[in-house]
Short mmCIF file of C-alpha atoms in Angstrom, two decimals:
data_model
loop_
_atom_site.label_atom_id
_atom_site.label_comp_id
_atom_site.label_asym_id
_atom_site.label_seq_id
_atom_site.Cartn_x
_atom_site.Cartn_y
_atom_site.Cartn_z
CA MET A 4 -23.15 -12.34 17.90
CA SER A 5 -24.81 -10.17 21.42
CA LYS A 6 -20.85 -10.01 22.14
CA LEU A 7 -20.09 -8.37 19.10
CA THR A 8 -22.97 -5.55 19.05
CA TRP A 9 -20.24 -3.05 19.75
CA LEU A 10 -19.20 -3.48 16.24
CA PHE A 11 -22.87 -1.64 15.51
CA ASP A 12 -22.28 1.19 18.08
CA ARG A 13 -22.85 4.04 15.76
CA ALA A 14 -21.84 7.93 14.78
CA THR A 15 -22.36 10.16 12.96
CA PRO A 16 -20.62 10.41 9.67
CA ARG A 17 -18.36 13.18 9.54
CA PHE A 18 -15.30 11.12 10.09
CA GLY A 19 -16.38 8.35 7.62
CA GLN A 20 -16.94 10.85 5.05
CA ILE A 21 -13.99 12.80 5.44
CA SER A 22 -12.00 9.61 5.02
CA VAL A 23 -14.34 8.25 2.10
CA TRP A 24 -12.93 11.99 0.56
CA LEU A 25 -9.72 11.57 1.21
CA LEU A 26 -9.60 8.13 -0.04
CA LEU A 27 -11.58 9.27 -3.14
CA SER A 28 -8.86 12.20 -3.41
CA PHE A 29 -5.92 9.53 -3.58
CA ALA A 30 -7.79 7.76 -6.54
CA LEU A 31 -7.79 10.86 -8.50
CA VAL A 32 -4.35 11.24 -8.00
CA LEU A 33 -3.87 7.39 -9.28
CA ALA A 34 -6.89 8.29 -12.19
CA LEU A 35 -4.29 10.91 -13.31
CA THR A 36 -1.28 8.99 -13.25
CA PRO A 37 0.72 8.39 -16.20
CA ILE A 38 0.52 5.47 -18.15
CA GLU A 39 4.04 3.56 -18.33
CA PHE A 40 4.98 0.67 -20.50
CA ASP A 41 8.05 -1.87 -19.33
CA ALA A 42 9.22 -4.11 -22.78
CA GLY A 43 9.50 -7.53 -21.60
CA PRO A 44 8.26 -10.71 -21.58
CA ARG A 45 5.09 -11.03 -19.46
CA SER A 46 5.68 -13.25 -15.95
CA GLU A 47 4.41 -16.78 -15.46
CA HIS A 48 3.03 -15.85 -11.94
CA PRO A 49 0.16 -14.00 -11.41
CA ALA A 50 1.03 -10.52 -10.23
CA THR A 51 -2.37 -8.98 -9.78
CA VAL A 52 -6.24 -10.26 -9.16
CA PHE A 53 -7.10 -9.49 -12.95
CA SER A 54 -3.87 -11.12 -14.64
CA TRP A 55 -6.16 -13.31 -15.88
CA LEU A 56 -7.63 -10.59 -18.25
CA PRO A 57 -6.48 -11.23 -22.18
CA VAL A 58 -2.87 -9.76 -22.76
CA ASP A 59 -4.19 -7.43 -25.21
CA LEU A 60 -6.63 -5.96 -23.19
CA ILE A 61 -3.54 -5.72 -20.55
CA ARG A 62 -1.83 -3.86 -22.73
CA ASN A 63 -3.97 -2.14 -24.67
CA PRO A 64 -3.31 2.08 -23.63
CA ILE A 65 -6.85 2.65 -25.08
CA PHE A 66 -8.70 0.64 -22.28
CA PHE A 67 -6.17 2.06 -19.62
CA THR A 68 -7.90 5.05 -20.88
CA CYS A 69 -11.34 3.88 -20.48
CA VAL A 70 -10.82 2.96 -17.20
CA ARG A 71 -8.95 6.02 -15.78
CA VAL A 72 -12.39 7.74 -17.02
CA VAL A 73 -14.78 5.24 -15.47
CA LEU A 74 -12.44 5.72 -12.36
CA MET A 75 -12.82 9.41 -12.31
CA ALA A 76 -16.29 9.17 -12.79
CA SER A 77 -17.50 7.21 -10.06
CA VAL A 78 -14.72 8.93 -7.83
CA VAL A 79 -17.37 12.29 -8.49
CA LEU A 80 -20.33 10.55 -7.92
CA TRP A 81 -19.51 8.79 -4.60
CA ALA A 82 -17.37 11.93 -3.41
CA THR A 83 -21.12 13.84 -4.04
CA ARG A 84 -23.18 10.54 -2.70
CA ILE A 85 -24.68 10.03 -6.22
CA TRP A 86 -25.91 6.60 -7.59
CA ILE A 87 -24.74 4.81 -4.24
CA PRO A 88 -23.88 1.81 -4.18
CA VAL A 89 -23.15 1.05 -7.50
CA SER A 90 -21.10 4.70 -7.51
CA CYS A 91 -18.83 3.20 -4.70
CA TRP A 92 -18.39 -0.12 -6.15
CA LEU A 93 -17.38 1.21 -9.58
CA THR A 94 -14.76 3.01 -7.60
CA VAL A 95 -13.70 0.37 -6.06
CA ILE A 96 -13.18 -1.66 -8.93
CA SER A 97 -11.93 0.91 -11.10
CA PHE A 98 -9.23 1.52 -8.83
CA THR A 99 -7.91 -2.11 -8.53
CA LEU A 100 -7.78 -2.50 -12.02
CA MET A 101 -6.53 0.60 -12.38
CA TRP A 102 -3.04 0.25 -10.62
CA SER A 103 -3.20 -3.32 -11.88
CA LEU A 104 -2.79 -2.48 -14.95
CA ARG A 105 -0.20 -0.59 -13.77
CA MET A 106 1.46 -3.78 -11.89
CA GLU A 107 1.01 -6.04 -14.70
CA ASN A 108 3.11 -3.89 -17.04
CA LEU A 109 5.72 -2.82 -15.24
CA THR A 110 9.02 -4.31 -13.74
CA ASN A 111 9.10 -2.61 -10.56
CA GLY A 112 6.33 -0.95 -8.52
CA ALA A 113 5.91 0.26 -5.04
CA HIS A 114 2.75 -0.70 -2.43
CA ILE A 115 1.48 2.85 -2.10
CA PHE A 116 -1.61 1.66 -3.27
CA ASN A 117 -2.79 -1.42 -1.30
CA VAL A 118 -3.80 0.10 2.06
CA THR A 119 -5.81 3.03 -0.47
CA ASN A 120 -7.58 -0.19 -1.89
CA MET A 121 -8.32 -1.83 0.79
CA LEU A 122 -9.94 1.04 2.97
CA LEU A 123 -12.02 1.89 -0.22
CA ILE A 124 -13.71 -1.37 -0.25
CA ILE A 125 -14.56 -1.31 3.42
CA HIS A 126 -15.96 2.04 2.85
CA ALA A 127 -17.76 0.22 -0.03
CA MET A 128 -19.01 -2.29 2.46
CA TRP A 129 -20.41 0.79 4.52
CA PHE A 130 -22.21 2.72 1.89
CA HIS A 131 -23.69 -0.40 0.63
CA PHE A 132 -25.06 -1.67 3.47
CA TYR A 133 -26.58 1.85 5.06
CA ARG A 134 -27.73 2.46 1.67
CA ARG A 135 -31.45 3.14 2.85
CA GLU A 136 -30.30 5.13 5.93
CA ILE A 137 -27.30 7.02 3.99
CA LYS A 138 -30.03 7.90 0.40
CA GLY A 139 -33.19 8.66 3.04
CA SER A 140 -31.06 11.10 5.43
CA ILE A 141 -29.80 12.70 2.20
CA VAL A 142 -33.58 13.09 1.07
CA ARG A 143 -34.53 14.31 4.65
CA GLY A 144 -31.72 16.59 4.85
CA THR A 145 -30.14 15.09 7.83
CA PHE A 146 -27.09 13.41 6.24
CA TRP A 147 -24.69 15.30 9.47
CA GLU A 148 -26.88 14.52 12.10
CA GLN A 149 -27.76 11.03 11.60
CA LYS A 150 -26.15 8.37 13.30
CA SER A 151 -24.95 6.12 10.12
CA TYR A 152 -21.84 5.46 10.33
CA PRO A 153 -20.95 1.77 12.44
CA ARG A 154 -18.07 1.30 14.87
CA TRP A 155 -17.30 -1.64 11.97
CA VAL A 156 -16.53 0.20 9.23
CA PHE A 157 -13.75 2.61 11.49
CA TRP A 158 -12.75 -1.44 13.38
CA LEU A 159 -11.97 -2.59 9.82
CA SER A 160 -9.85 0.50 8.71
CA VAL A 161 -7.79 0.13 11.72
CA PHE A 162 -7.47 -3.56 11.24
CA TYR A 163 -5.87 -3.02 7.84
CA LEU A 164 -3.83 -0.56 8.69
CA GLY A 165 -1.91 -2.65 11.38
CA TRP A 166 -1.74 -5.78 9.29
CA PHE A 167 -0.57 -4.56 6.77
CA HIS A 168 2.24 -2.89 8.38
CA SER A 169 2.86 -6.16 10.87
CA LEU A 170 2.98 -7.92 7.25
CA ALA A 171 5.90 -6.31 7.03
CA GLY A 172 7.89 -6.60 9.97
CA PHE A 173 6.74 -11.03 9.68
CA THR A 174 8.08 -11.03 5.73
CA LYS A 175 11.88 -9.07 7.01
CA LEU A 176 11.50 -11.39 10.32
CA SER A 177 10.71 -15.09 7.60
CA CYS A 178 13.61 -13.38 5.39
CA CYS A 179 15.86 -12.01 7.31
CA GLY A 180 15.39 -12.88 11.14
CA PRO A 181 15.79 -10.24 13.92
CA GLY A 182 19.10 -9.22 12.95
CA TRP A 183 17.33 -7.29 9.74
CA GLY A 184 17.96 -4.35 11.59
CA ASN A 185 21.52 -4.21 11.66
CA GLY A 186 22.10 -0.99 10.66
CA THR A 187 24.04 -1.38 7.88
CA SER A 188 21.32 -2.03 5.19
CA LEU A 189 19.84 0.76 6.12
CA GLN A 190 22.64 2.80 5.08
CA LEU A 191 23.20 1.18 1.96
CA TRP A 192 19.22 2.40 0.95
CA VAL A 193 19.74 4.91 1.62
CA ASN A 194 22.68 5.85 -0.10
CA LEU A 195 21.73 4.47 -3.13
CA PHE A 196 18.01 5.82 -3.05
CA GLY A 197 17.58 8.17 -0.47
CA TRP A 198 17.79 12.61 -0.37
CA LYS A 199 21.29 12.16 1.73
CA ALA A 200 20.99 16.21 2.72
CA SER A 201 18.04 15.34 4.86
CA PRO A 202 18.64 15.17 8.48
CA PHE A 203 17.07 11.95 8.36
CA ALA A 204 19.63 10.45 6.14
CA GLN A 205 22.49 12.82 7.68
CA LEU A 206 21.44 10.64 11.18
CA ILE A 207 21.48 7.40 9.76
CA LEU A 208 24.29 7.61 7.48
CA PHE A 209 26.54 8.69 10.45
CA ASP A 210 26.97 5.55 12.31
CA SER A 211 25.64 2.16 11.96
CA ARG A 212 25.56 1.85 15.92
CA LEU A 213 22.75 4.26 15.58
CA THR A 214 20.86 3.40 13.14
CA ALA A 215 20.63 -0.45 14.07
CA VAL A 216 18.78 0.49 16.95
CA LEU A 217 16.73 2.77 15.09
CA GLN A 218 16.44 0.13 12.24
CA THR A 219 15.20 -2.47 14.90
CA GLY A 220 13.06 -0.04 16.02
CA ALA A 221 11.43 0.64 13.10
CA LEU A 222 10.83 -3.54 12.98
CA VAL A 223 9.06 -4.14 16.42
CA ILE A 224 6.54 -0.92 15.83
CA GLU A 225 5.96 -3.43 12.24
CA CYS A 226 5.35 -5.97 14.18
CA LEU A 227 3.40 -5.42 17.22
CA SER A 228 0.67 -2.68 14.58
CA ILE A 229 -2.35 -5.62 14.67
CA LEU A 230 -2.29 -4.72 18.09
CA ALA A 231 -3.66 -1.09 17.23
CA VAL A 232 -7.37 -3.32 16.89
CA LEU A 233 -7.46 -4.29 21.11
CA HIS A 234 -7.46 -0.58 22.18
CA TRP A 235 -7.71 2.96 21.68
CA SER A 236 -4.65 3.53 23.79
CA ALA A 237 -2.82 0.53 21.85
CA ARG A 238 -4.12 2.27 18.60
CA TYR A 239 -2.57 5.76 19.40
CA LEU A 240 0.30 4.66 20.76
CA VAL A 241 1.14 1.72 17.77
CA GLY A 242 0.08 5.40 15.30
CA LEU A 243 2.29 7.11 17.10
CA GLY A 244 5.47 4.38 16.13
CA LEU A 245 4.23 3.97 12.79
CA PHE A 246 3.77 8.07 11.89
CA GLY A 247 7.09 9.03 13.79
CA PHE A 248 8.52 5.92 11.37
CA TYR A 249 6.68 7.89 8.82
CA VAL A 250 8.17 11.10 9.30
CA GLY A 251 11.33 9.55 8.41
CA VAL A 252 10.89 7.64 5.52
CA LEU A 253 9.23 10.42 4.08
CA GLY A 254 12.29 12.66 5.19
CA THR A 255 14.49 10.75 3.47
CA PHE A 256 13.03 8.11 0.34
CA VAL A 257 11.03 11.61 -0.91
CA THR A 258 9.84 9.52 -4.26
CA PHE A 259 8.59 6.58 -2.93
CA GLY A 260 5.22 7.84 -2.92
CA PHE A 261 4.83 6.30 0.77
CA HIS A 262 3.04 10.01 2.02
CA PHE A 263 -0.49 7.87 1.26
CA ASN A 264 -0.30 5.13 3.80
CA ALA A 265 1.32 8.09 6.05
CA ILE A 266 -1.75 10.06 5.65
CA LEU A 267 -4.14 6.89 6.24
CA VAL A 268 -1.89 6.14 9.47
CA ALA A 269 -2.65 9.40 11.23
CA LEU A 270 -5.67 9.70 9.98
CA PHE A 271 -6.54 5.84 11.75
CA LEU A 272 -4.29 5.20 14.15
CA LEU A 273 -3.33 8.88 16.07
CA PRO A 274 -6.32 10.68 18.30
CA THR A 275 -7.45 12.03 14.64
CA ASP A 276 -10.81 10.59 15.40
CA ARG A 277 -11.00 12.73 18.79
CA LEU A 278 -10.23 15.83 16.86
CA LEU A 279 -12.87 15.25 14.46
CA GLY A 280 -15.54 14.11 16.79
CA LEU A 281 -16.01 10.66 16.35
CA GLN A 282 -18.12 9.39 19.47
CA PHE A 283 -19.42 6.23 18.78
CA GLU A 284 -22.95 5.13 20.55
CA GLN A 285 -24.22 1.85 21.58
CA CYS A 286 -27.41 0.84 19.35
CA GLY A 287 -28.24 -2.41 21.32
CA LEU A 288 -30.01 -4.78 21.14
CA LEU A 289 -32.64 -3.32 18.60
CA GLU A 290 -34.35 -6.53 18.21
CA PRO A 291 -35.67 -8.65 20.22
CA SER A 292 -34.53 -12.70 19.21
CA ASN A 293 -34.56 -15.96 20.79
CA GLU A 294 -30.41 -16.31 20.22
CA SER A 295 -30.66 -12.97 22.64
CA LEU A 296 -33.41 -13.53 25.12
CA GLY A 297 -32.83 -17.60 25.79
CA PRO A 298 -34.84 -20.36 25.93
CA MET B 16 -32.48 4.51 23.92
CA ASP B 17 -35.43 6.35 21.77
CA LEU B 18 -36.08 3.35 19.06
CA PRO B 19 -39.10 3.56 16.63
CA GLN B 20 -41.23 0.98 17.05
CA THR B 21 -43.27 0.64 13.93
CA SER B 22 -42.25 0.35 10.43
CA GLU B 23 -43.69 3.62 9.79
CA ALA B 24 -42.05 4.95 12.75
CA SER B 25 -38.55 3.56 11.07
CA LEU B 26 -39.45 5.57 7.63
CA THR B 27 -39.13 8.67 9.46
CA PRO B 28 -37.00 8.54 12.23
CA VAL B 29 -35.76 11.76 14.46
CA SER B 30 -32.94 13.00 12.59
CA SER B 31 -29.73 11.77 15.27
CA THR B 32 -31.81 8.31 15.86
CA PRO B 33 -30.52 4.98 14.08
CA GLN B 34 -33.31 3.12 12.03
CA ARG B 35 -33.61 -0.41 13.12
CA ARG B 36 -31.67 -2.91 11.85
CA SER B 37 -32.93 -6.78 11.65
CA ASN B 38 -30.49 -9.73 12.88
CA GLN B 39 -29.99 -10.81 9.66
CA GLN B 40 -29.35 -7.54 8.62
CA ARG B 41 -26.98 -7.61 11.25
CA ARG B 42 -25.65 -10.88 10.32
CA ILE B 43 -25.11 -10.58 6.73
CA GLU B 44 -22.58 -6.80 7.90
CA LEU B 45 -20.75 -9.79 10.50
CA LEU B 46 -20.19 -12.32 7.70
CA ALA B 47 -19.03 -9.53 5.25
CA VAL B 48 -16.82 -8.54 8.16
CA ALA B 49 -15.54 -11.77 9.38
CA ALA B 50 -14.78 -12.11 5.51
CA PHE B 51 -12.84 -9.46 4.86
CA VAL B 52 -10.30 -10.61 7.64
CA LEU B 53 -10.30 -13.64 7.11
CA VAL B 54 -9.59 -12.80 3.32
CA ASN B 55 -6.74 -10.36 4.24
CA LEU B 56 -5.08 -12.75 6.86
CA LEU B 57 -4.98 -16.12 4.95
CA ALA B 58 -4.47 -14.40 1.49
CA PRO B 59 -0.52 -13.71 2.10
CA VAL B 60 -0.38 -17.47 2.30
CA LEU B 61 -2.21 -18.73 0.11
CA CYS B 62 -1.20 -16.30 -2.76
CA GLY B 63 1.29 -14.02 -1.75
CA GLU B 64 1.97 -11.03 -3.74
CA LEU B 65 -1.35 -10.68 -5.74
CA TYR B 66 -2.51 -6.44 -5.66
CA PRO B 67 -4.90 -5.51 -4.00
CA PHE B 68 -2.84 -8.44 -1.27
CA THR B 69 0.71 -8.15 -0.45
CA VAL B 70 3.21 -9.61 1.98
CA SER B 71 4.45 -5.98 2.04
CA PRO B 72 8.05 -7.28 0.59
CA MET B 73 9.70 -4.11 0.49
CA PHE B 74 13.13 -3.97 2.11
CA SER B 75 13.07 -7.29 3.44
CA ASP B 76 16.44 -8.24 2.07
CA GLN B 77 19.72 -7.31 4.36
CA PRO B 78 22.25 -5.69 2.21
CA SER B 79 25.59 -6.21 3.05
CA ALA B 80 26.45 -3.99 -0.35
CA TYR B 81 26.35 -2.85 -3.78
CA CYS B 82 27.33 -1.45 -6.89
CA THR B 83 26.49 0.90 -9.07
CA TYR B 84 28.05 1.11 -12.86
CA GLU B 85 29.11 3.64 -15.21
CA ILE B 86 30.11 2.86 -18.89
CA LEU B 87 31.72 5.86 -20.50
CA ALA B 88 32.53 6.37 -24.38
CA SER B 89 35.72 7.62 -25.63
CA ASP B 90 34.32 10.78 -26.07
CA GLY B 91 33.59 10.72 -21.88
CA LYS B 92 29.62 10.37 -22.77
CA SER B 93 27.86 8.17 -20.01
CA LEU B 94 25.72 5.27 -22.10
CA GLU B 95 22.95 3.34 -21.26
CA LEU B 96 23.59 0.10 -19.28
CA GLU B 97 20.52 -1.88 -20.15
CA PRO B 98 22.64 -2.68 -23.58
CA PHE B 99 25.41 -4.05 -21.44
CA GLY B 100 23.45 -6.00 -19.10
CA LEU B 101 25.03 -3.68 -15.92
CA HIS B 102 21.69 -2.18 -15.34
CA LEU B 103 20.08 -2.29 -11.75
CA VAL B 104 16.50 -3.93 -11.00
CA TYR B 105 15.57 -3.37 -7.70
CA ASP B 106 13.68 -0.63 -5.79
CA GLY B 107 13.65 -2.10 -2.71
CA ASN B 108 11.42 -4.69 -3.15
CA PRO B 109 12.50 -8.19 -4.75
CA PRO B 110 12.83 -7.90 -8.22
CA GLY B 111 9.88 -9.22 -10.57
CA LEU B 112 8.02 -9.68 -7.60
CA GLY B 113 3.97 -9.48 -7.74
CA MET B 114 4.92 -7.33 -11.14
CA GLY B 115 3.85 -8.55 -14.53
CA ILE B 116 6.93 -7.82 -16.61
CA VAL B 117 9.67 -9.54 -16.35
CA PRO B 118 13.07 -7.56 -16.03
CA ARG B 119 15.77 -8.07 -18.49
CA SER B 120 18.13 -10.17 -17.25
CA THR B 121 21.66 -8.49 -15.27
CA LEU B 122 24.66 -9.26 -14.24
CA HIS B 123 24.14 -6.22 -11.24
CA GLU B 124 21.93 -7.80 -8.95
CA PHE B 125 21.36 -5.61 -5.38
CA GLY B 126 23.96 -6.57 -2.62
CA GLU B 127 25.82 -8.78 -5.29
CA VAL B 128 29.80 -7.33 -6.56
CA CYS B 129 29.41 -9.55 -9.76
CA ASP B 130 33.06 -10.73 -10.43
CA GLU B 131 35.28 -7.96 -12.60
CA ARG B 132 36.10 -10.58 -15.65
CA ILE B 133 32.28 -11.47 -16.07
CA VAL B 134 31.78 -7.95 -16.00
CA LEU B 135 34.84 -7.22 -18.68
CA ASP B 136 33.45 -10.09 -20.70
CA ARG B 137 29.90 -8.70 -21.01
CA VAL B 138 31.10 -5.34 -21.85
CA ARG B 139 33.24 -6.52 -24.60
CA GLN B 140 30.47 -9.32 -25.69
CA THR B 141 28.04 -6.32 -25.97
CA MET B 142 30.84 -3.93 -28.02
CA GLN B 143 31.08 -6.89 -30.78
CA ASP B 144 27.49 -7.77 -31.04
CA ALA B 145 26.34 -4.04 -31.05
CA ALA B 146 29.48 -3.21 -32.91
CA ILE B 147 30.19 -0.30 -30.39
CA VAL B 148 33.79 1.41 -31.20
CA GLY B 149 36.38 1.70 -28.02
CA PRO B 150 37.63 2.43 -26.12
CA LEU B 151 34.89 2.16 -23.45
CA THR B 152 35.62 2.92 -19.72
CA VAL B 153 33.96 0.81 -17.28
CA LYS B 154 33.42 2.58 -13.84
CA ARG B 155 32.34 0.64 -10.95
CA THR B 156 31.13 1.43 -7.20
CA HIS B 157 31.32 -0.70 -4.40
CA VAL B 158 29.96 0.61 -1.24
CA GLU B 159 30.32 -1.59 1.58
CA GLY B 160 29.88 -1.69 5.43
CA GLY B 161 32.79 -0.61 7.56
CA ALA B 162 33.27 0.33 11.12
CA ASN B 163 30.52 2.32 11.74
CA GLN B 164 29.84 4.01 8.37
CA LEU B 165 29.49 2.84 4.90
CA LYS B 166 33.02 2.68 3.06
CA THR B 167 33.04 3.62 -0.98
CA THR B 168 35.47 2.54 -3.55
CA THR B 169 36.20 2.88 -6.98
CA GLN B 170 37.51 0.79 -9.33
CA GLU B 171 37.67 1.79 -13.51
CA TRP B 172 38.97 -0.30 -16.32
CA THR B 173 39.27 0.34 -20.31
CA VAL B 174 37.96 -2.05 -22.77
CA THR B 175 38.94 -1.46 -26.38
CA GLY B 176 36.38 -4.32 -27.58
CA ALA B 177 39.73 -5.67 -29.64
CA GLU B 178 40.75 -8.33 -26.88
CA SER B 179 39.88 -11.81 -27.53
CA LEU B 180 36.71 -13.17 -24.83
#
């Protein structure tokens, strides 16, 4: 365990609190998203972790509205650090349920809230494990000065962002191999779904050889994203590559809703941590144990 | 490092000094961190697409062509494609994957160019079943990879509904 003490280095909670507020603002967007129900038979395969719920409940608009209200209330409570960690876990559960209900009732859906969902879990873990320190610092009025933000929260967030994007690369490789980035497929997607007037779309549609380079570059960046967990320099490099990729994606596939992921990439993988003054300090071995002292 | 030495001190620490955390607390946190990593590494293999877990499958296919369809009534009004089974169920994700509702069957699969005869037979069948008075115009735009740019061709058929199926 002594090799992992760096995970317990701590910083003041400014970066963490800003991250939480950002995630909660995304949760509010979800809470305000209109309810949609597609007609058709239910899939035999579970679509979400809430597929076990009775179908009548899943397709019930009143239940949908109740979850929406709970989500909004818990978001407000967590944002104001009231009733923690209960409000944190309530937000996580209602957020997961809200998007699950959407996926359960539609035939098509994008992967725009997986990252937000997982990062909410990580930050709920933070508030859960550090609830005494956080509550104490709120009472004393020293919340912003108290070093209550452990490095593992930041590291896990980077891990998930890296893994999510690497998975996207690995899935493409397993489906089509390295030839996935042939340029033509991207031209077809842009032609069908893209905003063709955008300069990015014009560039992609101009020449498939250039598009193949861009597409293969995106595949390489995606596959290597998990390396962001290793070192800050790798994180910034991956962040730069992914953010550049997102700028192109957002400028082309305007209505797909990828901006949530793009903002989180910018927050955790670009040097935003330095801009916001995130600096971890060693907390060292706080309690001597036989394990650390040896026989 | 300034650390509170007594339990009393830990209740009233200096403002920026982290409170004492026992090794047991740390072990529990480490266990949670490890569980989070492990679950997310294994979930794509064990569960596949099961929200909030995902294999991030969007745009993982490799189409070489696609079609779009339009059906026009005799007065030039554009008709819904779904009753004719020519609607597109594709938004970049593999159709149906990770979704709770099975999409209605369609001849219009992204990346596929359906045989002309099958398309026209389906339109005639729908006209008969739904008592739609013809003639209808079926327009198909076929987009495929060219030398370095996409190549688009458009086909147009008139279906009266009176032809034998």
